[in-house]
Protein backbone atom coordinates (compact mmCIF):
# COMPACT_ATOMS: atom_id res chain seq x y z
CA UNK A 1 0.00 0.00 0.00
CA UNK A 2 1.26 3.46 -0.84
CA UNK A 3 1.88 5.68 2.21
CA UNK A 4 2.16 9.32 1.22
CA UNK A 5 2.98 12.50 3.07
CA UNK A 6 -0.72 13.28 2.91
CA UNK A 7 -1.44 10.00 4.75
CA UNK A 8 1.10 11.00 7.36
CA UNK A 9 -0.56 14.38 7.96
CA UNK A 10 -3.98 12.73 8.00
CA UNK A 11 -2.81 10.33 10.71
CA UNK A 12 -1.62 13.27 12.80
CA UNK A 13 -4.93 15.06 12.33
CA UNK A 14 -6.82 11.96 13.37
CA UNK A 15 -4.68 11.70 16.47
CA UNK A 16 -5.48 15.26 17.46
CA UNK A 17 -9.00 15.01 16.10
CA UNK A 18 -9.99 12.32 18.56
CA UNK A 19 -9.44 14.99 21.19
CA UNK A 20 -10.67 18.00 19.24
CA UNK A 21 -14.02 16.51 18.29
CA UNK A 22 -14.94 15.83 21.88
CA UNK A 23 -16.40 18.55 24.02
CA UNK A 24 -17.04 16.56 27.15
CA UNK A 25 -16.56 18.33 30.46
CA UNK A 26 -12.98 18.42 31.70
CA UNK A 27 -13.58 16.00 34.55
CA UNK A 28 -14.82 12.98 32.68
CA UNK A 29 -14.96 9.62 34.35
CA UNK A 30 -12.27 6.97 34.51
CA UNK A 31 -14.64 4.24 33.49
CA UNK A 32 -15.67 2.96 36.91
CA UNK A 33 -18.31 5.64 37.41
CA UNK A 34 -16.17 7.50 39.96
CA UNK A 35 -15.71 11.20 39.20
CA UNK A 36 -12.01 11.95 38.94
CA UNK A 37 -10.38 14.09 41.66
CA UNK A 38 -6.79 15.33 41.86
CA UNK A 39 -4.60 13.37 44.26
CA UNK A 40 -3.86 16.40 46.44
CA UNK A 41 -7.54 16.93 47.25
CA UNK A 42 -7.66 13.55 48.98
CA UNK A 43 -4.48 14.31 50.91
CA UNK A 44 -5.98 17.58 52.15
CA UNK A 45 -9.16 15.71 53.11
CA UNK A 46 -7.03 13.41 55.27
CA UNK A 47 -5.41 16.45 56.93
CA UNK A 48 -1.95 15.46 55.73
CA UNK A 49 -1.14 18.11 53.14
CA UNK A 50 -0.12 20.91 55.55
CA UNK A 51 2.32 18.62 57.32
CA UNK A 52 3.85 17.61 53.97
CA UNK A 53 4.39 21.29 53.08
CA UNK A 54 6.09 21.85 56.43
CA UNK A 55 8.33 18.81 55.97
CA UNK A 56 9.33 19.97 52.50
CA UNK A 57 10.07 23.55 53.59
CA UNK A 58 12.36 22.29 56.39
CA UNK A 59 14.65 20.77 53.74
CA UNK A 60 15.55 24.26 52.49
CA UNK A 61 17.62 24.84 55.64
CA UNK A 62 20.07 22.12 54.67
CA UNK A 63 19.20 21.61 51.04
CA UNK A 64 19.02 17.94 50.12
CA UNK A 65 16.23 18.28 47.60
CA UNK A 66 18.13 16.47 44.86
CA UNK A 67 21.03 14.02 44.55
CA UNK A 68 23.55 16.90 44.61
CA UNK A 69 22.77 17.20 48.35
CA UNK A 70 24.54 20.56 48.60
CA UNK A 71 23.61 21.11 52.26
CA UNK A 72 23.28 24.87 51.83
CA UNK A 73 20.79 26.94 53.81
CA UNK A 74 18.59 28.40 51.11
CA UNK A 75 16.44 30.15 53.72
CA UNK A 76 19.51 32.26 54.50
CA UNK A 77 20.22 33.06 50.86
CA UNK A 78 22.87 30.40 50.24
CA UNK A 79 22.78 28.69 46.85
CA UNK A 80 23.95 25.29 45.66
CA UNK A 81 24.66 23.69 42.28
CA UNK A 82 21.25 24.70 40.91
CA UNK A 83 21.92 28.37 41.90
CA UNK A 84 18.27 28.73 42.85
CA UNK A 85 17.13 31.10 45.58
CA UNK A 86 14.54 30.01 48.12
CA UNK A 87 11.69 31.69 46.24
CA UNK A 88 10.60 30.33 42.89
CA UNK A 89 11.87 32.14 39.81
CA UNK A 90 9.47 31.78 36.90
CA UNK A 91 10.20 32.37 33.25
CA UNK A 92 6.69 31.93 31.92
CA UNK A 93 3.26 30.40 32.47
CA UNK A 94 1.01 29.65 29.51
CA UNK A 95 -0.84 26.91 27.61
CA UNK A 96 1.64 24.70 25.77
CA UNK A 97 0.68 22.76 22.65
CA UNK A 98 3.98 20.99 22.00
CA UNK A 99 3.76 18.37 24.75
CA UNK A 100 2.46 14.79 24.44
CA UNK A 101 -1.01 14.59 22.87
CA UNK A 102 -2.70 13.38 26.06
CA UNK A 103 -1.35 16.38 27.99
CA UNK A 104 -2.22 18.96 25.34
CA UNK A 105 -5.80 17.89 24.58
CA UNK A 106 -7.94 20.64 23.16
CA UNK A 107 -6.90 23.58 25.33
CA UNK A 108 -3.23 22.98 26.01
CA UNK A 109 -1.09 21.93 28.92
CA UNK A 110 -0.87 24.69 31.57
CA UNK A 111 2.88 25.00 31.65
CA UNK A 112 4.89 26.86 34.27
CA UNK A 113 8.61 27.15 33.49
CA UNK A 114 10.83 27.36 36.56
CA UNK A 115 14.24 28.97 36.13
CA UNK A 116 17.51 27.28 37.24
CA UNK A 117 18.17 23.54 37.21
CA UNK A 118 20.01 20.95 39.27
CA UNK A 119 21.29 18.87 36.32
CA UNK A 120 22.99 21.51 34.15
CA UNK A 121 23.40 19.62 30.87
CA UNK A 122 25.80 21.12 28.35
CA UNK A 123 23.26 20.46 25.54
CA UNK A 124 20.37 22.10 27.42
CA UNK A 125 17.64 23.28 25.06
CA UNK A 126 16.31 25.76 27.62
CA UNK A 127 19.69 27.15 28.66
CA UNK A 128 18.74 30.82 29.10
CA UNK A 129 16.20 29.68 31.70
CA UNK A 130 17.95 26.67 33.21
CA UNK A 131 21.54 27.88 33.26
CA UNK A 132 21.23 31.64 33.39
CA UNK A 133 18.21 31.72 35.66
CA UNK A 134 16.31 34.28 33.60
CA UNK A 135 12.87 34.93 35.04
CA UNK A 136 11.02 36.69 37.81
CA UNK A 137 11.09 35.81 41.49
CA UNK A 138 7.59 35.32 42.88
CA UNK A 139 5.84 34.40 46.13
CA UNK A 140 4.12 31.06 46.60
CA UNK A 141 0.78 32.92 46.54
CA UNK A 142 1.62 34.25 43.06
CA UNK A 143 2.45 30.76 41.91
CA UNK A 144 -0.93 29.57 43.20
CA UNK A 145 -2.65 32.35 41.23
CA UNK A 146 -0.84 31.25 38.06
CA UNK A 147 -2.12 27.71 38.56
CA UNK A 148 -5.66 29.00 38.99
CA UNK A 149 -5.33 31.23 35.92
CA UNK A 150 -4.20 28.27 33.77
CA UNK A 151 -7.15 26.25 35.02
CA UNK A 152 -9.53 29.16 34.38
CA UNK A 153 -8.50 29.46 30.72
CA UNK A 154 -9.18 25.76 30.19
CA UNK A 155 -5.78 24.04 30.43
CA UNK A 156 -6.07 20.33 31.20
CA UNK A 157 -3.29 20.19 33.78
CA UNK A 158 -0.62 22.19 35.60
CA UNK A 159 2.66 21.23 33.93
CA UNK A 160 5.56 22.09 36.25
CA UNK A 161 8.75 22.25 34.20
CA UNK A 162 12.01 21.73 36.16
CA UNK A 163 10.32 21.67 39.56
CA UNK A 164 12.87 19.73 41.67
CA UNK A 165 14.66 22.65 43.33
CA UNK A 166 11.39 24.47 44.14
CA UNK A 167 9.35 21.48 45.26
CA UNK A 168 8.48 22.97 48.69
CA UNK A 169 7.15 26.16 47.05
CA UNK A 170 5.10 24.08 44.63
CA UNK A 171 3.54 22.08 47.45
CA UNK A 172 2.66 25.24 49.34
CA UNK A 173 1.26 26.93 46.23
CA UNK A 174 -0.77 23.85 45.28
CA UNK A 175 -2.37 23.79 48.72
CA UNK A 176 -3.21 27.50 48.49
CA UNK A 177 -4.66 26.96 45.00
CA UNK A 178 -6.62 23.91 46.13
CA UNK A 179 -8.39 26.02 48.73
CA UNK A 180 -9.36 28.40 45.92
CA UNK A 181 -10.62 25.64 43.64
CA UNK A 182 -7.71 23.99 41.81
CA UNK A 183 -9.05 20.73 40.37
CA UNK A 184 -6.76 19.66 37.53
CA UNK A 185 -3.82 17.21 37.67
CA UNK A 186 -0.28 18.25 38.53
CA UNK A 187 2.31 17.14 35.98
CA UNK A 188 5.80 16.86 37.44
CA UNK A 189 7.99 17.43 34.36
CA UNK A 190 11.65 16.99 35.17
CA UNK A 191 15.09 15.77 34.19
CA UNK A 192 14.71 12.60 36.25
CA UNK A 193 17.63 13.52 38.53
CA UNK A 194 15.76 13.00 41.78
CA UNK A 195 16.23 11.46 45.20
CA UNK A 196 13.69 8.65 45.69
CA UNK A 197 13.20 9.74 49.33
CA UNK A 198 12.21 13.20 48.16
CA UNK A 199 9.88 11.77 45.53
CA UNK A 200 8.13 9.95 48.40
CA UNK A 201 7.10 13.36 49.75
CA UNK A 202 5.10 13.87 46.56
CA UNK A 203 3.04 10.74 47.09
CA UNK A 204 -0.62 11.70 46.99
CA UNK A 205 0.12 15.13 45.51
CA UNK A 206 1.41 14.57 41.97
CA UNK A 207 -0.91 12.83 39.50
CA UNK A 208 1.35 12.62 36.46
CA UNK A 209 5.09 12.12 36.49
CA UNK A 210 6.91 13.11 33.32
CA UNK A 211 10.58 12.27 33.95
CA UNK A 212 13.38 12.20 31.41
CA UNK A 213 15.79 9.34 31.32
CA UNK A 214 18.72 10.95 29.58
CA UNK A 215 21.53 8.42 29.99
CA UNK A 216 22.18 4.91 31.18
CA UNK A 217 25.94 5.27 31.41
CA UNK A 218 27.41 7.05 34.47
CA UNK A 219 30.41 8.36 32.51
CA UNK A 220 28.22 9.99 29.87
CA UNK A 221 26.05 11.50 32.60
CA UNK A 222 29.10 12.92 34.34
CA UNK A 223 30.57 14.26 31.11
CA UNK A 224 27.50 16.10 29.85
CA UNK A 225 25.67 16.92 33.09
CA UNK A 226 28.12 18.56 35.47
CA UNK A 227 29.58 15.44 37.05
CA UNK A 228 26.24 13.71 37.77
CA UNK A 229 27.65 10.18 37.49
CA UNK A 230 24.88 8.88 39.78
CA UNK A 231 22.22 10.05 37.31
CA UNK A 232 21.35 6.57 35.92
CA UNK A 233 21.14 4.98 39.35
CA UNK A 234 19.14 7.77 40.98
CA UNK A 235 16.80 8.20 38.04
CA UNK A 236 15.99 4.50 37.83
CA UNK A 237 15.19 4.36 41.55
CA UNK A 238 13.14 7.55 41.36
CA UNK A 239 11.11 6.29 38.39
CA UNK A 240 10.35 3.03 40.18
CA UNK A 241 9.04 5.07 43.12
CA UNK A 242 6.94 7.24 40.77
CA UNK A 243 5.48 4.12 39.20
CA UNK A 244 4.66 2.75 42.64
CA UNK A 245 2.72 5.94 43.41
CA UNK A 246 0.75 6.57 40.24
CA UNK A 247 1.17 3.51 38.03
CA UNK A 248 0.57 3.50 34.33
CA UNK A 249 -0.67 6.28 32.07
CA UNK A 250 -4.41 6.69 32.53
CA UNK A 251 -6.65 8.94 30.44
CA UNK A 252 -10.26 9.98 30.47
CA UNK A 253 -12.73 9.21 27.70
CA UNK A 254 -11.37 12.09 25.62
CA UNK A 255 -7.84 10.69 25.78
CA UNK A 256 -6.64 13.38 28.20
CA UNK A 257 -4.11 12.26 30.79
CA UNK A 258 -5.29 11.99 34.38
CA UNK A 259 -2.59 9.99 36.09
CA UNK A 260 0.51 7.85 35.61
CA UNK A 261 4.15 7.83 34.61
CA UNK A 262 5.21 9.03 31.16
CA UNK A 263 8.93 8.60 30.50
CA UNK A 264 10.79 10.71 27.96
CA UNK A 265 14.01 9.63 26.33
CA UNK A 266 15.84 11.91 23.91
CA UNK A 267 17.80 9.97 21.30
CA UNK A 268 21.28 11.48 21.01
CA UNK A 269 23.88 11.17 18.25
CA UNK A 270 26.38 8.31 18.40
CA UNK A 271 24.29 6.37 20.95
CA UNK A 272 25.35 8.72 23.73
CA UNK A 273 22.00 8.34 25.51
CA UNK A 274 22.31 4.54 25.80
CA UNK A 275 18.90 3.98 24.23
CA UNK A 276 19.08 0.19 23.96
CA UNK A 277 19.99 -0.13 27.66
CA UNK A 278 17.21 2.32 28.50
CA UNK A 279 14.43 0.37 26.77
CA UNK A 280 15.77 -2.92 28.14
CA UNK A 281 15.68 -1.46 31.64
CA UNK A 282 12.08 -0.27 31.22
CA UNK A 283 11.05 -3.70 29.94
CA UNK A 284 12.69 -5.44 32.89
CA UNK A 285 11.94 -3.04 35.75
CA UNK A 286 8.49 -1.68 34.85
CA UNK A 287 5.38 -2.95 33.10
CA UNK A 288 6.01 -3.28 29.37
CA UNK A 289 2.93 -1.10 28.88
CA UNK A 290 4.65 1.88 30.55
CA UNK A 291 4.21 5.03 28.45
CA UNK A 292 7.54 5.82 26.78
CA UNK A 293 8.25 8.73 24.48
CA UNK A 294 11.36 8.16 22.38
CA UNK A 295 12.07 11.64 21.08
CA UNK A 296 13.86 12.49 17.84
CA UNK A 297 14.24 16.26 18.34
CA UNK A 298 17.79 16.52 19.67
CA UNK A 299 19.46 19.70 18.42
CA UNK A 300 22.83 21.29 19.08
CA UNK A 301 22.31 23.87 21.81
CA UNK A 302 24.25 25.73 24.48
CA UNK A 303 27.78 24.23 24.62
CA UNK A 304 27.09 20.98 22.72
CA UNK A 305 29.11 22.25 19.75
CA UNK A 306 32.26 21.87 21.91
CA UNK A 307 31.76 18.08 21.93
CA UNK A 308 32.13 16.67 18.38
CA UNK A 309 30.21 13.46 19.12
CA UNK A 310 27.04 15.41 19.96
CA UNK A 311 27.60 18.42 17.70
CA UNK A 312 24.99 17.31 15.16
CA UNK A 313 21.34 16.29 15.05
CA UNK A 314 20.45 12.59 14.97
CA UNK A 315 20.02 10.71 11.73
CA UNK A 316 16.85 8.95 10.63
CA UNK A 317 18.72 5.68 11.11
CA UNK A 318 19.53 6.56 14.74
CA UNK A 319 15.86 7.28 15.45
CA UNK A 320 14.66 4.12 13.72
CA UNK A 321 17.13 1.88 15.55
CA UNK A 322 15.89 3.39 18.85
CA UNK A 323 12.29 2.54 17.94
CA UNK A 324 13.36 -0.92 16.77
CA UNK A 325 14.97 -1.57 20.16
CA UNK A 326 11.73 -0.55 21.88
CA UNK A 327 9.93 -3.17 19.77
CA UNK A 328 12.62 -5.76 20.35
CA UNK A 329 12.27 -5.48 24.14
CA UNK A 330 8.49 -5.56 23.91
CA UNK A 331 7.43 -2.04 24.92
CA UNK A 332 3.79 -1.67 23.99
CA UNK A 333 2.87 1.92 24.87
CA UNK A 334 5.07 4.20 22.79
CA UNK A 335 4.15 7.84 22.26
CA UNK A 336 1.80 7.99 19.25
CA UNK A 337 3.62 10.90 17.59
CA UNK A 338 6.92 8.97 17.67
CA UNK A 339 5.15 5.91 16.30
CA UNK A 340 3.68 7.99 13.45
CA UNK A 341 7.14 9.36 12.60
CA UNK A 342 8.58 5.81 12.74
CA UNK A 343 5.80 4.45 10.50
CA UNK A 344 6.40 7.18 7.96
CA UNK A 345 10.13 6.47 7.75
CA UNK A 346 9.53 2.71 7.83
CA UNK A 347 7.36 3.03 4.76
CA UNK A 348 10.01 5.13 3.12
CA UNK A 349 12.72 2.65 4.19
CA UNK A 350 10.83 -0.18 2.56
CA UNK A 351 10.41 1.84 -0.63
CA UNK A 352 6.62 2.07 -0.32
CA UNK A 353 6.61 5.85 -0.54
CA UNK A 354 8.71 8.05 -2.79
CA UNK A 355 11.23 10.49 -1.32
CA UNK A 356 9.88 13.45 -3.22
CA UNK A 357 6.96 15.54 -1.94
CA UNK A 358 3.51 14.70 -3.21
S1 LIG B 1 18.10 21.59 44.88
FE1 LIG B 1 19.88 22.89 44.40
S2 LIG B 1 20.76 23.48 46.35
FE2 LIG B 1 19.35 21.78 46.72
S3 LIG B 1 20.60 19.94 46.69
FE3 LIG B 1 19.82 20.22 44.61
S4 LIG B 1 21.35 21.44 43.51
FE4 LIG B 1 21.78 21.60 45.70
PDB file of N, CA and C in Angstrom, residues 1-4 7 11 347-348 350-354:
ATOM      1  N   UNK A   1       0.836  -1.199   0.000  1.00  0.00           N
ATOM      2  CA  UNK A   1       0.000   0.000   0.000  1.00  0.00           C
ATOM      3  C   UNK A   1       0.868   1.245   0.000  1.00  0.00           C
ATOM      4  N   UNK A   2       0.469   2.232  -0.767  1.00  0.00           N
ATOM      5  CA  UNK A   2       1.257   3.462  -0.841  1.00  0.00           C
ATOM      6  C   UNK A   2       0.966   4.342   0.380  1.00  0.00           C
ATOM      7  N   UNK A   3       2.030   4.849   1.009  1.00  0.00           N
ATOM      8  CA  UNK A   3       1.880   5.680   2.215  1.00  0.00           C
ATOM      9  C   UNK A   3       2.500   7.043   1.912  1.00  0.00           C
ATOM     10  N   UNK A   4       1.663   8.031   1.681  1.00  0.00           N
ATOM     11  CA  UNK A   4       2.160   9.323   1.220  1.00  0.00           C
ATOM     12  C   UNK A   4       2.280  10.301   2.371  1.00  0.00           C
ATOM     13  N   UNK A   7      -0.982  10.999   3.766  1.00  0.00           N
ATOM     14  CA  UNK A   7      -1.440   9.997   4.752  1.00  0.00           C
ATOM     15  C   UNK A   7      -0.863  10.303   6.126  1.00  0.00           C
ATOM     16  N   UNK A  11      -2.909  11.119   9.479  1.00  0.00           N
ATOM     17  CA  UNK A  11      -2.806  10.326  10.712  1.00  0.00           C
ATOM     18  C   UNK A  11      -2.618  11.248  11.925  1.00  0.00           C
ATOM     19  N   UNK A 347       7.934   3.164   6.099  1.00  0.00           N
ATOM     20  CA  UNK A 347       7.364   3.032   4.755  1.00  0.00           C
ATOM     21  C   UNK A 347       8.369   3.521   3.718  1.00  0.00           C
ATOM     22  N   UNK A 348       9.021   4.600   4.058  1.00  0.00           N
ATOM     23  CA  UNK A 348      10.011   5.128   3.115  1.00  0.00           C
ATOM     24  C   UNK A 348      11.187   4.159   2.996  1.00  0.00           C
ATOM     25  N   UNK A 350      11.160   1.015   3.343  1.00  0.00           N
ATOM     26  CA  UNK A 350      10.828  -0.177   2.562  1.00  0.00           C
ATOM     27  C   UNK A 350      10.478   0.170   1.113  1.00  0.00           C
ATOM     28  N   UNK A 351      10.625   1.441   0.762  1.00  0.00           N
ATOM     29  CA  UNK A 351      10.405   1.836  -0.627  1.00  0.00           C
ATOM     30  C   UNK A 351       8.948   1.997  -1.003  1.00  0.00           C
ATOM     31  N   UNK A 352       8.049   1.973  -0.001  1.00  0.00           N
ATOM     32  CA  UNK A 352       6.624   2.065  -0.324  1.00  0.00           C
ATOM     33  C   UNK A 352       6.170   3.498  -0.585  1.00  0.00           C
ATOM     34  N   UNK A 353       6.966   4.470  -0.170  1.00  0.00           N
ATOM     35  CA  UNK A 353       6.615   5.846  -0.537  1.00  0.00           C
ATOM     36  C   UNK A 353       7.844   6.488  -1.185  1.00  0.00           C
ATOM     37  N   UNK A 354       7.574   7.384  -2.119  1.00  0.00           N
ATOM     38  CA  UNK A 354       8.705   8.047  -2.792  1.00  0.00           C
ATOM     39  C   UNK A 354       9.336   9.086  -1.873  1.00  0.00           C
TER      40      UNK A 354
END
